CSV table of C-alpha atoms in Angstrom, one decimal:
chain,number,residue,atom,x,y,z
A,109,UNK,CA,130.0,-54.6,-35.8
A,110,UNK,CA,127.1,-53.4,-33.5
A,111,UNK,CA,127.7,-50.3,-34.8
A,112,UNK,CA,125.7,-51.4,-38.0
A,113,UNK,CA,122.7,-52.0,-36.2
A,114,UNK,CA,122.3,-48.8,-36.1
A,115,UNK,CA,121.1,-48.3,-39.2
A,116,UNK,CA,117.3,-48.7,-40.4
A,117,UNK,CA,118.5,-51.3,-43.1
A,118,UNK,CA,121.1,-53.7,-43.4
A,119,UNK,CA,124.4,-52.3,-45.4
A,120,UNK,CA,125.5,-53.5,-48.0
A,121,UNK,CA,128.6,-53.3,-49.1
A,122,UNK,CA,129.1,-51.9,-52.8
A,123,UNK,CA,132.6,-53.5,-53.5
A,124,UNK,CA,130.9,-56.5,-52.3
A,125,UNK,CA,128.1,-56.6,-54.8
A,126,UNK,CA,131.2,-55.3,-57.3
A,127,UNK,CA,133.0,-58.7,-56.2
A,128,UNK,CA,130.3,-60.7,-56.8
A,129,UNK,CA,130.3,-60.3,-60.6
A,130,UNK,CA,126.5,-58.7,-60.5
A,131,UNK,CA,125.7,-57.4,-64.4
A,132,UNK,CA,123.2,-55.5,-63.7
A,133,UNK,CA,123.1,-53.3,-60.9
A,134,UNK,CA,120.2,-53.1,-57.6
A,135,UNK,CA,117.4,-50.8,-58.2
A,136,UNK,CA,118.7,-48.8,-55.1
A,137,UNK,CA,121.6,-47.9,-56.7
A,138,UNK,CA,119.6,-46.4,-60.2
A,139,UNK,CA,119.2,-42.9,-59.9
A,140,UNK,CA,116.6,-40.8,-61.8
A,141,UNK,CA,116.8,-40.3,-65.6
A,142,UNK,CA,117.3,-36.3,-64.8
A,143,UNK,CA,120.6,-37.2,-62.0
A,144,UNK,CA,122.5,-39.7,-64.4
A,145,UNK,CA,125.9,-38.6,-66.1
A,146,UNK,CA,126.4,-37.7,-68.7
A,147,UNK,CA,129.5,-39.7,-69.9
A,148,UNK,CA,129.9,-37.9,-73.1
A,149,UNK,CA,129.4,-34.0,-72.9
A,150,UNK,CA,130.4,-31.5,-76.2
A,151,UNK,CA,131.8,-29.5,-73.6
A,152,UNK,CA,133.9,-31.2,-71.6
A,153,UNK,CA,136.5,-31.6,-73.8
A,154,UNK,CA,136.8,-27.3,-74.2
A,155,UNK,CA,136.4,-26.9,-70.9
A,156,UNK,CA,139.1,-27.4,-67.8
A,157,UNK,CA,139.7,-25.7,-64.6
A,158,UNK,CA,142.5,-23.6,-63.7
A,159,UNK,CA,145.8,-25.2,-62.8
A,160,UNK,CA,148.3,-23.1,-61.0
A,161,UNK,CA,152.1,-23.0,-59.7
A,162,UNK,CA,151.6,-22.3,-56.0
A,163,UNK,CA,155.6,-22.2,-56.1
A,164,UNK,CA,155.0,-18.3,-56.9
A,165,UNK,CA,153.6,-17.8,-53.2
A,166,UNK,CA,156.9,-18.6,-51.7
A,167,UNK,CA,158.6,-15.6,-54.3
A,168,UNK,CA,158.8,-11.9,-53.9
A,169,UNK,CA,155.7,-9.8,-55.8
A,170,UNK,CA,155.2,-9.3,-58.3
A,171,UNK,CA,155.3,-12.8,-58.5
A,172,UNK,CA,153.5,-13.6,-55.3
A,173,UNK,CA,150.4,-11.1,-55.7
A,174,UNK,CA,150.5,-12.6,-59.4
A,175,UNK,CA,150.0,-16.2,-58.3
A,176,UNK,CA,147.5,-14.9,-55.2
A,177,UNK,CA,145.4,-13.1,-58.4
A,178,UNK,CA,145.3,-16.6,-60.2
A,179,UNK,CA,143.7,-18.4,-56.6
A,180,UNK,CA,140.9,-15.4,-56.2
A,181,UNK,CA,140.3,-16.0,-59.8
A,182,UNK,CA,140.1,-19.6,-59.7
A,183,UNK,CA,137.4,-19.4,-57.2
A,184,UNK,CA,135.1,-16.7,-58.1
A,185,UNK,CA,135.1,-18.4,-62.0
A,186,UNK,CA,135.0,-21.6,-60.5
A,187,UNK,CA,135.3,-23.0,-57.2
A,188,UNK,CA,137.7,-24.9,-58.1
A,189,UNK,CA,141.5,-25.3,-59.0
A,190,UNK,CA,144.1,-27.9,-59.1
A,191,UNK,CA,147.8,-26.7,-57.5
A,192,UNK,CA,151.0,-28.1,-58.3
A,193,UNK,CA,154.7,-27.3,-56.3
A,194,UNK,CA,151.6,-27.3,-53.6
A,195,UNK,CA,154.8,-28.5,-51.0
A,196,UNK,CA,153.5,-32.0,-50.3
A,197,UNK,CA,156.0,-34.9,-50.9
A,198,UNK,CA,154.6,-36.8,-53.9
A,199,UNK,CA,156.0,-39.8,-53.0
A,200,UNK,CA,153.9,-39.1,-49.3
A,201,UNK,CA,151.1,-38.7,-51.7
A,202,UNK,CA,152.1,-41.7,-53.7
A,203,UNK,CA,151.9,-43.4,-50.0
A,204,UNK,CA,148.5,-42.5,-48.7
A,205,UNK,CA,147.0,-43.5,-52.0
A,206,UNK,CA,149.0,-47.2,-52.2
A,207,UNK,CA,148.0,-47.4,-48.3
A,208,UNK,CA,144.5,-46.6,-48.6
A,209,UNK,CA,144.0,-48.5,-51.7
A,210,UNK,CA,145.7,-51.8,-49.3
A,211,UNK,CA,143.1,-51.0,-47.2
A,212,UNK,CA,140.0,-51.3,-49.3
A,213,UNK,CA,141.2,-54.9,-50.7
A,214,UNK,CA,141.7,-56.4,-46.7
A,215,UNK,CA,139.5,-58.6,-45.7
A,216,UNK,CA,135.8,-57.7,-45.1
A,217,UNK,CA,135.6,-59.2,-41.5
A,218,UNK,CA,138.6,-57.0,-41.2
A,219,UNK,CA,136.9,-53.7,-42.7
A,220,UNK,CA,134.4,-54.6,-40.3
A,221,UNK,CA,136.1,-53.9,-37.3
A,222,UNK,CA,135.5,-50.6,-38.4
A,223,UNK,CA,132.0,-50.4,-39.5
A,224,UNK,CA,130.5,-47.0,-39.0
A,225,UNK,CA,126.9,-45.5,-37.7
A,226,UNK,CA,125.3,-42.6,-38.5
A,227,UNK,CA,125.7,-41.0,-35.2
A,228,UNK,CA,129.4,-40.1,-35.9
A,229,UNK,CA,129.7,-41.3,-39.3
A,230,UNK,CA,133.6,-42.1,-38.2
A,231,UNK,CA,134.9,-45.1,-38.9
A,232,UNK,CA,134.0,-47.5,-42.1
A,233,UNK,CA,131.0,-46.9,-44.3
A,234,UNK,CA,128.7,-47.4,-47.8
A,235,UNK,CA,125.7,-44.8,-47.5
A,236,UNK,CA,125.1,-41.7,-45.7
A,237,UNK,CA,121.7,-40.8,-44.4
A,238,UNK,CA,119.2,-42.7,-42.0
A,239,UNK,CA,116.1,-42.7,-45.2
A,240,UNK,CA,114.4,-46.1,-45.4
A,241,UNK,CA,114.5,-47.1,-48.8
A,242,UNK,CA,116.6,-43.9,-50.3
A,243,UNK,CA,118.1,-44.5,-53.4
A,244,UNK,CA,121.9,-45.1,-52.7
A,245,UNK,CA,125.5,-43.7,-54.5
A,246,UNK,CA,128.2,-46.6,-55.7
A,247,UNK,CA,130.7,-46.6,-53.0
A,248,UNK,CA,132.3,-47.2,-49.9
A,249,UNK,CA,134.2,-44.3,-47.8
A,250,UNK,CA,136.3,-44.1,-44.5
A,251,UNK,CA,135.7,-40.8,-42.6
A,252,UNK,CA,137.8,-39.6,-39.4
A,253,UNK,CA,138.6,-36.2,-37.2
A,254,UNK,CA,141.9,-35.6,-37.4
A,255,UNK,CA,141.6,-32.1,-35.7
A,256,UNK,CA,140.4,-30.7,-33.4
A,257,UNK,CA,142.7,-32.7,-31.0
A,258,UNK,CA,138.7,-33.4,-28.7
A,259,UNK,CA,137.8,-35.5,-31.0
A,260,UNK,CA,140.7,-37.0,-32.9
A,261,UNK,CA,140.8,-40.7,-32.1
A,262,UNK,CA,143.3,-43.0,-33.4
A,263,UNK,CA,142.3,-45.5,-32.0
A,264,UNK,CA,138.6,-44.8,-35.0
A,265,UNK,CA,141.3,-45.4,-37.8
A,266,UNK,CA,142.5,-48.3,-39.5
A,267,UNK,CA,145.4,-50.6,-38.5
A,268,UNK,CA,145.9,-52.1,-41.9
A,269,UNK,CA,148.2,-52.0,-43.6
A,270,UNK,CA,150.5,-51.5,-41.0
A,271,UNK,CA,151.9,-48.2,-42.1
A,272,UNK,CA,148.3,-47.0,-42.6
A,273,UNK,CA,147.9,-44.9,-38.9
A,274,UNK,CA,151.6,-42.8,-39.6
A,275,UNK,CA,150.3,-42.2,-43.3
A,276,UNK,CA,147.6,-40.4,-42.6
A,277,UNK,CA,148.8,-38.5,-39.7
A,278,UNK,CA,151.7,-37.3,-41.7
A,279,UNK,CA,149.9,-36.6,-44.6
A,280,UNK,CA,147.4,-34.7,-42.4
A,281,UNK,CA,149.6,-32.4,-40.9
A,282,UNK,CA,151.1,-31.5,-44.0
A,283,UNK,CA,147.8,-31.2,-46.2
A,284,UNK,CA,146.5,-28.8,-43.6
A,285,UNK,CA,150.0,-26.5,-43.9
A,286,UNK,CA,148.6,-26.4,-47.6
A,287,UNK,CA,144.9,-25.4,-46.2
A,288,UNK,CA,146.4,-22.5,-44.5
A,289,UNK,CA,148.5,-21.2,-47.3
A,290,UNK,CA,145.5,-21.0,-49.6
A,291,UNK,CA,143.0,-19.5,-47.0
A,292,UNK,CA,145.7,-16.8,-46.3
A,293,UNK,CA,146.0,-16.0,-50.1
A,294,UNK,CA,142.4,-16.3,-50.5
A,295,UNK,CA,141.9,-14.2,-47.0
A,296,UNK,CA,144.1,-11.3,-48.7
A,297,UNK,CA,142.4,-11.4,-51.9
A,298,UNK,CA,139.4,-10.2,-50.4
A,299,UNK,CA,141.2,-7.2,-49.1
A,300,UNK,CA,140.9,-8.6,-45.4
A,301,UNK,CA,144.2,-9.5,-43.2
A,302,UNK,CA,145.3,-12.6,-44.1
A,303,UNK,CA,144.4,-14.6,-41.0
A,304,UNK,CA,140.7,-14.0,-41.5
A,305,UNK,CA,139.4,-17.1,-42.6
A,306,UNK,CA,141.7,-19.4,-40.4
A,307,UNK,CA,140.5,-17.0,-37.1
A,308,UNK,CA,137.2,-18.2,-38.9
A,309,UNK,CA,137.3,-21.6,-38.2
A,310,UNK,CA,138.6,-21.2,-34.9
A,311,UNK,CA,142.5,-20.7,-35.4
A,312,UNK,CA,144.4,-23.4,-33.5
A,313,UNK,CA,140.8,-24.8,-33.0
A,314,UNK,CA,139.7,-25.9,-36.2
A,315,UNK,CA,138.3,-28.7,-37.9
A,316,UNK,CA,139.6,-31.3,-40.2
A,317,UNK,CA,137.7,-34.2,-41.7
A,318,UNK,CA,140.0,-36.6,-44.0
A,319,UNK,CA,137.4,-38.8,-45.8
A,320,UNK,CA,138.9,-42.0,-48.2
A,321,UNK,CA,136.2,-42.6,-51.0
A,322,UNK,CA,136.6,-46.2,-53.0
A,323,UNK,CA,134.6,-46.9,-56.0
A,324,UNK,CA,135.0,-50.7,-56.9
A,325,UNK,CA,134.0,-51.2,-60.6
A,326,UNK,CA,130.5,-51.0,-61.7
A,327,UNK,CA,128.5,-53.2,-64.7
A,328,UNK,CA,126.7,-50.6,-65.5
A,329,UNK,CA,127.9,-46.9,-64.7
A,330,UNK,CA,125.6,-44.9,-67.2
A,331,UNK,CA,122.9,-45.6,-64.7
A,332,UNK,CA,124.3,-44.1,-61.3
A,333,UNK,CA,127.0,-41.6,-59.8
A,334,UNK,CA,130.3,-42.7,-57.1
A,335,UNK,CA,129.4,-39.3,-55.5
A,336,UNK,CA,125.8,-37.8,-56.1
A,337,UNK,CA,125.7,-34.0,-57.1
A,338,UNK,CA,126.8,-31.6,-53.8
A,339,UNK,CA,128.4,-28.6,-52.7
A,340,UNK,CA,131.2,-29.0,-50.3
A,341,UNK,CA,129.4,-27.8,-46.5
A,342,UNK,CA,132.4,-27.1,-45.4
A,343,UNK,CA,135.0,-24.9,-45.8
A,344,UNK,CA,138.2,-26.1,-48.0
A,345,UNK,CA,138.4,-29.8,-49.6
A,346,UNK,CA,141.8,-31.2,-50.5
A,347,UNK,CA,141.1,-33.4,-53.1
A,348,UNK,CA,144.1,-36.4,-54.2
A,349,UNK,CA,142.7,-38.3,-56.7
A,350,UNK,CA,143.0,-41.8,-58.6
A,351,UNK,CA,145.7,-41.8,-60.6
A,352,UNK,CA,144.5,-44.0,-63.1
A,353,UNK,CA,140.5,-43.2,-63.5
A,354,UNK,CA,138.6,-39.6,-63.9
A,355,UNK,CA,135.3,-39.6,-62.3
A,356,UNK,CA,135.2,-36.0,-60.8
A,357,UNK,CA,132.5,-33.8,-62.7
A,358,UNK,CA,132.3,-30.1,-61.5
A,359,UNK,CA,129.0,-28.1,-63.0
A,360,UNK,CA,129.8,-24.9,-64.6
A,361,UNK,CA,127.3,-23.1,-66.4
A,362,UNK,CA,124.9,-26.2,-66.7
A,363,UNK,CA,127.4,-27.9,-68.5
A,364,UNK,CA,128.8,-31.0,-66.5
A,365,UNK,CA,133.3,-30.9,-66.8
A,366,UNK,CA,134.9,-33.7,-66.5
A,367,UNK,CA,138.5,-32.9,-64.3
A,368,UNK,CA,141.6,-34.1,-66.2
A,369,UNK,CA,143.8,-34.5,-63.6
A,370,UNK,CA,147.4,-32.9,-63.6
A,371,UNK,CA,150.0,-36.0,-62.4
A,372,UNK,CA,151.2,-34.6,-58.7
A,373,UNK,CA,148.3,-32.5,-58.4
A,374,UNK,CA,145.1,-31.8,-55.7
A,375,UNK,CA,141.8,-30.6,-56.3
A,376,UNK,CA,140.8,-27.7,-54.5
A,377,UNK,CA,137.4,-26.8,-53.6
A,378,UNK,CA,135.4,-23.9,-51.8
A,379,UNK,CA,132.9,-25.2,-49.7
A,380,UNK,CA,129.2,-23.1,-48.5
A,381,UNK,CA,131.2,-22.0,-45.5
A,382,UNK,CA,133.8,-20.0,-47.6
A,383,UNK,CA,131.2,-18.9,-50.0
A,384,UNK,CA,129.4,-17.3,-46.4
A,385,UNK,CA,132.5,-15.8,-45.0
A,386,UNK,CA,133.3,-14.1,-48.7
A,387,UNK,CA,129.8,-12.7,-49.6
A,388,UNK,CA,129.5,-15.2,-52.0
A,389,UNK,CA,132.4,-13.7,-54.2
A,390,UNK,CA,134.2,-17.2,-53.8
A,391,UNK,CA,131.9,-19.8,-55.3
A,392,UNK,CA,131.1,-23.4,-53.3
A,393,UNK,CA,130.1,-25.0,-56.7
A,394,UNK,CA,128.1,-28.7,-57.2
A,395,UNK,CA,130.0,-31.1,-58.0
A,396,UNK,CA,130.1,-35.7,-58.6
A,397,UNK,CA,131.6,-38.5,-59.3
A,398,UNK,CA,131.2,-41.1,-61.7
A,399,UNK,CA,132.0,-45.0,-61.8
A,400,UNK,CA,133.7,-47.0,-63.9
A,401,UNK,CA,132.7,-50.7,-65.5
A,402,UNK,CA,136.7,-50.9,-65.7
């Protein structure tokens, strides 16, 4: 709880606001008109990010080559892709989703044991940045480090539900393996050796973080966002989305496209650092998250 004192003003949990039964959102969460979500866009139905079957990476040429080409085309054109047959167990994905959902439904006093501060952002949080009076996003989150080992601190991981620490560990390892496979494919497609991107991120000393976002029901979803428009500052993001509610939007040719998740898929996007390392051949693309009244 002492961490809450590090913030410039009292921290309000969006989940608490949502569950209080309010019918209008506080002014702090209302975005300027130009930044509000376009929940209905005519092009959203016509555009979709590529869906790529990664089973081809395990096979010999030409299947492997065509899969690598598909990955390369997706991150050049969109900066985003959905991957299926990616090697991570759907059962593990389901357990990760269920355990994190369970954490966010623990009593508030339990969650506050892990309250974060702006010094590292590790733990349970509800805002980014320390500007007083800033317009806030409609969401709570949990942030933690998986690698390097010097930053990994399981004491800062939640302990409820009882299985969550083991799930974080197992899920993190499996997703890291997926990232390594994708970075090898993307490196080869750049015409460099397959370890190029992995080496640029530190090889065995790569940094890996996990962030879980919780977007509570919002009585006025047309006025706010769960996550404001941004590109990711890191190398690569692997996103496990909610299995029931769409919310992620990607900016494509000045239009916001709502992503329709494929069952048991991950959504993968390139971050700013891979855009730099690829000399902007691969694109780090702006995206945002809408919230929902139901």
